[in-house]
mmCIF file of C-alpha atoms in Angstrom:
data_model
loop_
_atom_site.group_PDB
_atom_site.id
_atom_site.type_symbol
_atom_site.label_atom_id
_atom_site.label_comp_id
_atom_site.label_asym_id
_atom_site.label_seq_id
_atom_site.Cartn_x
_atom_site.Cartn_y
_atom_site.Cartn_z
ATOM 1 C CA MET M 86 125.657 116.718 100.311
ATOM 2 C CA LEU M 87 124.067 113.033 99.010
ATOM 3 C CA LEU M 88 127.768 111.648 99.338
ATOM 4 C CA PHE M 89 127.639 112.524 103.137
ATOM 5 C CA LEU M 90 124.641 110.923 103.937
ATOM 6 C CA LYS M 91 125.348 108.239 102.152
ATOM 7 C CA SER M 92 128.578 108.217 104.713
ATOM 8 C CA ILE M 93 126.383 108.822 107.585
ATOM 9 C CA SER M 94 123.594 106.694 106.794
ATOM 10 C CA PHE M 95 125.015 103.700 108.627
ATOM 11 C CA ARG M 96 127.660 105.057 111.227
ATOM 12 C CA SER M 97 125.806 107.704 112.537
ATOM 13 C CA PHE M 98 122.248 106.306 114.535
ATOM 14 C CA ASN M 99 122.761 105.006 118.056
ATOM 15 C CA HIS M 100 120.496 102.097 117.657
ATOM 16 C CA GLN M 101 121.619 100.788 121.449
ATOM 17 C CA ASP M 102 118.573 102.139 123.299
ATOM 18 C CA PHE M 103 116.024 100.818 120.392
ATOM 19 C CA LYS M 104 117.742 97.302 121.119
ATOM 20 C CA ASN M 105 117.152 97.425 124.584
ATOM 21 C CA ASN M 106 113.437 97.135 123.638
ATOM 22 C CA ASN M 107 114.319 95.272 120.130
ATOM 23 C CA SER M 108 116.536 92.633 119.463
ATOM 24 C CA SER M 109 116.633 92.478 116.043
ATOM 25 C CA CYS M 110 116.408 95.875 114.942
ATOM 26 C CA LYS M 111 118.499 96.301 111.370
ATOM 27 C CA GLU M 112 118.675 98.982 109.303
ATOM 28 C CA LEU M 113 116.930 98.639 105.751
ATOM 29 C CA THR M 114 119.217 98.539 102.669
ATOM 30 C CA THR M 115 117.912 98.889 98.909
ATOM 31 C CA THR M 116 118.730 94.571 98.857
ATOM 32 C CA SER M 117 115.170 94.712 100.963
ATOM 33 C CA SER M 118 112.079 95.397 99.287
ATOM 34 C CA SER M 119 111.745 99.477 99.704
ATOM 35 C CA SER M 120 107.934 98.777 100.156
ATOM 36 C CA SER M 121 107.583 95.620 101.765
ATOM 37 C CA LEU M 122 107.120 94.007 105.230
ATOM 38 C CA SER M 123 110.168 93.467 107.618
ATOM 39 C CA SER M 124 110.618 90.894 110.044
ATOM 40 C CA SER M 125 112.464 93.377 112.117
ATOM 41 C CA CYS M 126 112.560 96.582 112.781
ATOM 42 C CA ILE M 127 115.142 99.067 110.176
ATOM 43 C CA SER M 128 115.672 102.474 110.222
ATOM 44 C CA LEU M 129 116.374 104.967 107.193
ATOM 45 C CA THR M 130 117.976 108.503 106.785
ATOM 46 C CA VAL M 131 115.657 111.290 105.394
ATOM 47 C CA TRP M 132 116.889 114.560 104.248
ATOM 48 C CA ARG M 133 114.193 116.953 103.564
ATOM 49 C CA LYS M 134 115.446 117.756 99.919
ATOM 50 C CA SER M 135 114.925 116.658 96.283
ATOM 51 C CA LEU M 136 118.328 115.908 94.477
ATOM 52 C CA ILE M 137 116.924 117.059 91.495
ATOM 53 C CA PHE M 138 118.249 120.922 90.995
ATOM 54 C CA SER M 139 115.445 123.433 91.646
ATOM 55 C CA CYS M 140 112.546 120.904 92.826
ATOM 56 C CA LYS M 141 110.861 120.552 96.217
ATOM 57 C CA GLY M 142 110.661 116.580 97.741
ATOM 58 C CA PHE M 143 112.722 114.561 99.785
ATOM 59 C CA THR M 144 115.915 111.877 99.261
ATOM 60 C CA VAL M 145 115.577 108.757 101.544
ATOM 61 C CA ILE M 146 119.021 106.717 101.773
ATOM 62 C CA GLY M 147 118.962 103.082 103.069
ATOM 63 C CA SER M 148 121.882 101.963 105.525
ATOM 64 C CA ASP M 149 124.083 100.612 102.739
ATOM 65 C CA GLY M 150 124.369 104.415 101.266
ATOM 66 C CA ASN M 151 121.804 103.799 98.497
ATOM 67 C CA LEU M 152 118.809 105.939 97.667
ATOM 68 C CA VAL M 153 115.423 103.425 98.950
ATOM 69 C CA TYR M 154 112.634 106.434 98.270
ATOM 70 C CA ARG M 155 112.270 110.436 96.417
ATOM 71 C CA VAL M 156 110.019 112.118 96.067
ATOM 72 C CA ASP M 157 110.353 114.530 92.841
ATOM 73 C CA ASN M 158 107.995 117.871 93.156
ATOM 74 C CA TYR M 159 108.110 119.391 90.047
ATOM 75 C CA SER M 160 104.900 121.311 89.860
ATOM 76 C CA GLY M 161 105.524 122.381 93.190
ATOM 77 C CA ARG M 162 101.805 121.690 94.558
ATOM 78 C CA ARG M 163 101.617 120.837 97.857
ATOM 79 C CA ASP M 164 98.179 119.082 97.404
ATOM 80 C CA GLN M 165 99.883 116.288 95.885
ATOM 81 C CA THR M 166 102.863 114.109 96.510
ATOM 82 C CA ILE M 167 103.889 111.344 94.863
ATOM 83 C CA LEU M 168 106.440 108.432 97.124
ATOM 84 C CA MET M 169 108.779 106.962 94.450
ATOM 85 C CA ASP M 170 110.622 103.913 94.757
ATOM 86 C CA ALA M 171 114.523 104.434 93.963
ATOM 87 C CA SER M 172 113.973 104.121 90.177
ATOM 88 C CA GLY M 173 111.326 106.791 90.125
ATOM 89 C CA LYS M 174 108.591 104.351 90.083
ATOM 90 C CA PRO M 175 105.483 105.756 91.759
ATOM 91 C CA ILE M 176 104.463 103.444 95.036
ATOM 92 C CA LEU M 177 101.650 105.814 96.878
ATOM 93 C CA THR M 178 100.175 109.434 96.285
ATOM 94 C CA ILE M 179 99.287 111.259 99.001
ATOM 95 C CA CYS M 180 96.582 113.983 98.095
ATOM 96 C CA ARG M 181 94.663 116.376 100.007
ATOM 97 C CA HIS M 182 90.614 116.114 100.117
ATOM 98 C CA LYS M 183 88.862 118.942 98.172
ATOM 99 C CA LYS M 184 85.368 119.597 98.664
ATOM 100 C CA LEU M 185 83.503 122.270 96.574
ATOM 101 C CA ARG M 186 87.538 123.199 95.435
ATOM 102 C CA ILE M 187 87.813 123.986 98.975
ATOM 103 C CA VAL M 188 90.362 122.096 101.120
ATOM 104 C CA ASP M 189 89.746 120.850 104.574
ATOM 105 C CA ASN M 190 91.355 118.749 107.050
ATOM 106 C CA ASN M 191 91.639 114.811 105.642
ATOM 107 C CA TRP M 192 94.408 113.479 102.979
ATOM 108 C CA PHE M 193 94.062 110.391 100.591
ATOM 109 C CA ILE M 194 96.347 108.057 100.164
ATOM 110 C CA TYR M 195 96.628 106.063 96.772
ATOM 111 C CA GLU M 196 98.491 103.465 95.867
ATOM 112 C CA GLY M 197 100.566 104.071 92.226
ATOM 113 C CA GLU M 198 99.970 107.420 90.736
ATOM 114 C CA VAL M 199 97.156 109.161 90.841
ATOM 115 C CA LEU M 200 96.690 112.130 87.995
ATOM 116 C CA GLY M 201 94.194 115.292 88.051
ATOM 117 C CA ASP M 202 91.797 117.085 90.616
ATOM 118 C CA HIS M 203 91.907 115.192 93.386
ATOM 119 C CA ASP M 204 87.846 116.183 95.277
ATOM 120 C CA TYR M 205 87.526 113.356 96.734
ATOM 121 C CA LYS M 206 84.377 111.636 94.309
ATOM 122 C CA ALA M 207 85.829 112.400 91.208
ATOM 123 C CA SER M 208 89.200 110.140 92.397
ATOM 124 C CA SER M 209 87.020 107.599 93.689
ATOM 125 C CA LEU M 210 85.539 106.950 90.028
ATOM 126 C CA ARG M 211 89.223 106.285 89.129
ATOM 127 C CA LYS M 212 90.773 104.415 92.237
ATOM 128 C CA LYS M 213 89.898 104.383 95.703
ATOM 129 C CA PRO M 214 92.368 105.725 98.748
ATOM 130 C CA ILE M 215 93.712 102.993 101.311
ATOM 131 C CA PHE M 216 93.489 105.036 103.475
ATOM 132 C CA CYS M 217 92.637 108.539 104.914
ATOM 133 C CA VAL M 218 94.005 110.936 107.422
ATOM 134 C CA LYS M 219 92.836 113.333 108.980
ATOM 135 C CA LYS M 220 94.639 116.044 110.702
ATOM 136 C CA GLN M 221 93.861 116.494 114.862
ATOM 137 C CA MET M 222 91.870 120.180 115.119
ATOM 138 C CA LYS M 223 93.719 121.421 118.682
ATOM 139 C CA ILE M 224 91.288 124.005 119.749
ATOM 140 C CA LEU M 225 88.750 120.664 119.623
ATOM 141 C CA HIS M 226 90.211 118.243 121.755
ATOM 142 C CA SER M 227 92.335 118.537 124.902
ATOM 143 C CA ASN M 228 95.278 115.861 124.445
ATOM 144 C CA ILE M 229 97.847 118.315 122.694
ATOM 145 C CA ASN M 230 100.231 115.603 121.711
ATOM 146 C CA VAL M 231 98.057 114.418 119.031
ATOM 147 C CA LEU M 232 98.833 115.318 115.552
ATOM 148 C CA ALA M 233 96.310 112.987 113.368
ATOM 149 C CA HIS M 234 93.858 109.911 113.236
ATOM 150 C CA VAL M 235 94.873 107.034 110.061
ATOM 151 C CA TYR M 236 91.601 105.363 108.771
ATOM 152 C CA TYR M 237 91.327 102.713 106.243
ATOM 153 C CA HIS M 238 89.891 102.255 103.484
ATOM 154 C CA GLY M 239 89.652 106.195 102.858
ATOM 155 C CA THR M 240 87.431 107.517 105.437
ATOM 156 C CA SER M 241 87.064 108.627 108.880
ATOM 157 C CA SER M 242 82.947 108.127 109.266
ATOM 158 C CA ASN M 243 83.275 105.760 110.932
ATOM 159 C CA LYS M 244 84.968 107.084 113.497
ATOM 160 C CA THR M 245 87.378 104.248 114.406
ATOM 161 C CA TYR M 246 91.283 104.929 113.607
ATOM 162 C CA SER M 247 93.719 102.763 112.652
ATOM 163 C CA TYR M 248 96.686 104.204 113.985
ATOM 164 C CA ILE M 249 97.078 107.621 115.649
ATOM 165 C CA ILE M 250 100.596 109.704 115.390
ATOM 166 C CA GLU M 251 102.044 111.947 118.532
ATOM 167 C CA GLY M 252 104.657 113.835 119.361
ATOM 168 C CA SER M 253 106.012 116.943 117.461
ATOM 169 C CA TYR M 254 106.353 117.025 113.977
ATOM 170 C CA ALA M 255 108.645 120.503 114.075
ATOM 171 C CA ASN M 256 110.696 119.127 116.552
ATOM 172 C CA ARG M 257 111.351 115.473 114.761
ATOM 173 C CA THR M 258 110.453 113.866 117.639
ATOM 174 C CA CYS M 259 106.947 112.005 116.492
ATOM 175 C CA LYS M 260 105.359 107.948 116.735
ATOM 176 C CA VAL M 261 102.949 106.155 114.870
ATOM 177 C CA LEU M 262 100.990 103.869 117.072
ATOM 178 C CA ASP M 263 98.126 100.608 116.936
ATOM 179 C CA ALA M 264 94.998 102.778 117.344
ATOM 180 C CA LYS M 265 94.397 99.450 119.577
ATOM 181 C CA SER M 266 97.429 98.076 121.065
ATOM 182 C CA ARG M 267 99.605 101.487 121.995
ATOM 183 C CA ASN M 268 102.526 99.947 120.174
ATOM 184 C CA VAL M 269 104.975 101.574 118.454
ATOM 185 C CA VAL M 270 104.980 101.068 114.448
ATOM 186 C CA ALA M 271 107.101 103.653 113.050
ATOM 187 C CA GLU M 272 108.753 106.640 114.650
ATOM 188 C CA ILE M 273 110.806 109.520 113.874
ATOM 189 C CA ARG M 274 113.913 110.864 115.208
ATOM 190 C CA LYS M 275 116.075 113.659 115.197
ATOM 191 C CA LYS M 276 118.998 112.606 113.515
ATOM 192 C CA GLN M 277 122.247 111.790 116.385
ATOM 193 C CA ALA M 278 125.889 112.632 115.205
ATOM 194 C CA VAL M 279 128.505 109.457 116.429
ATOM 195 C CA ILE M 280 131.571 111.943 115.476
ATOM 196 C CA GLY M 281 131.004 115.450 117.650
ATOM 197 C CA GLY M 282 130.950 118.256 115.151
ATOM 198 C CA VAL M 283 127.788 117.372 112.953
ATOM 199 C CA THR M 284 124.603 119.012 113.410
ATOM 200 C CA PHE M 285 122.126 118.042 111.245
ATOM 201 C CA GLY M 286 119.361 120.232 112.194
ATOM 202 C CA LEU M 287 115.428 119.482 111.557
ATOM 203 C CA GLU M 288 116.083 119.281 107.342
ATOM 204 C CA VAL M 289 117.989 115.303 108.200
ATOM 205 C CA PHE M 290 116.385 112.916 110.161
ATOM 206 C CA VAL M 291 115.729 109.380 111.153
ATOM 207 C CA LEU M 292 112.444 106.977 110.346
ATOM 208 C CA ILE M 293 113.020 103.922 112.698
ATOM 209 C CA VAL M 294 110.046 101.361 111.338
ATOM 210 C CA MET M 295 109.488 98.403 113.757
ATOM 211 C CA PRO M 296 108.813 94.712 112.812
ATOM 212 C CA GLY M 297 105.949 94.269 110.055
ATOM 213 C CA PHE M 298 104.743 97.726 109.527
ATOM 214 C CA ASP M 299 105.418 99.148 105.918
ATOM 215 C CA SER M 300 108.289 101.140 105.803
ATOM 216 C CA GLY M 301 106.812 102.686 102.206
ATOM 217 C CA PHE M 302 103.552 103.386 104.520
ATOM 218 C CA ALA M 303 105.523 104.799 107.051
ATOM 219 C CA MET M 304 107.167 107.674 104.956
ATOM 220 C CA ALA M 305 104.524 108.101 103.841
ATOM 221 C CA MET M 306 103.280 108.990 107.109
ATOM 222 C CA VAL M 307 106.222 111.436 107.263
ATOM 223 C CA LEU M 308 104.941 112.894 104.134
ATOM 224 C CA LEU M 309 101.978 113.732 105.004
ATOM 225 C CA LEU M 310 103.290 115.502 108.681
ATOM 226 C CA ASP M 311 104.855 118.077 107.095
ATOM 227 C CA GLN M 312 102.493 118.783 104.779
ATOM 228 C CA MET M 313 100.366 119.295 107.973
ATOM 229 C CA PHE M 314 102.588 121.365 109.879
ATOM 230 C CA SER M 315 105.629 122.869 107.630
#
């Protein structure tokens, strides 16, 4: 399956409609920094499966067919996910917020790796989160297209979010938008085959990252949506 993903990662996605809006669009290769700001938009092939046998996770392939990101969830815990680069170095840790050992609708994103029970106060003594992502409760809001809000500095108490996530993760059609400008900074799309007869379903899809937005953080949004809506 990995060889198949490598072969399709650079030939099966049609960028023409994206190029109409952004002439500098390109795909991310492993010669680029896997967690850096790019001057051009990039695309990644995301496979919702770990390369390690009997281990849940994700595999992310660049346009050169090489591994860019990986998630290998050995413990099977859904309240903690570690995004790694191709070598296995932790880039970001995604933790679901716990208060009095009860989970709620907030997730924290930390730089590097964070271990242990992720009660907010206990975690903050070791390392402070860089982002907080709050799942939208459909019953409380009229805009059912909104999936989540993203807040800087690991808190949603100030009610001023930096990014908003809209769409449907179940259908693999999501957009991450800048809260002020409403510009799309990242997008999840279904994988479209150039060669007829190939269907990818929901397990293989495309992550597109706009210029100036961090591709590692964009992949963290994918992991969060998977936790929220899978």
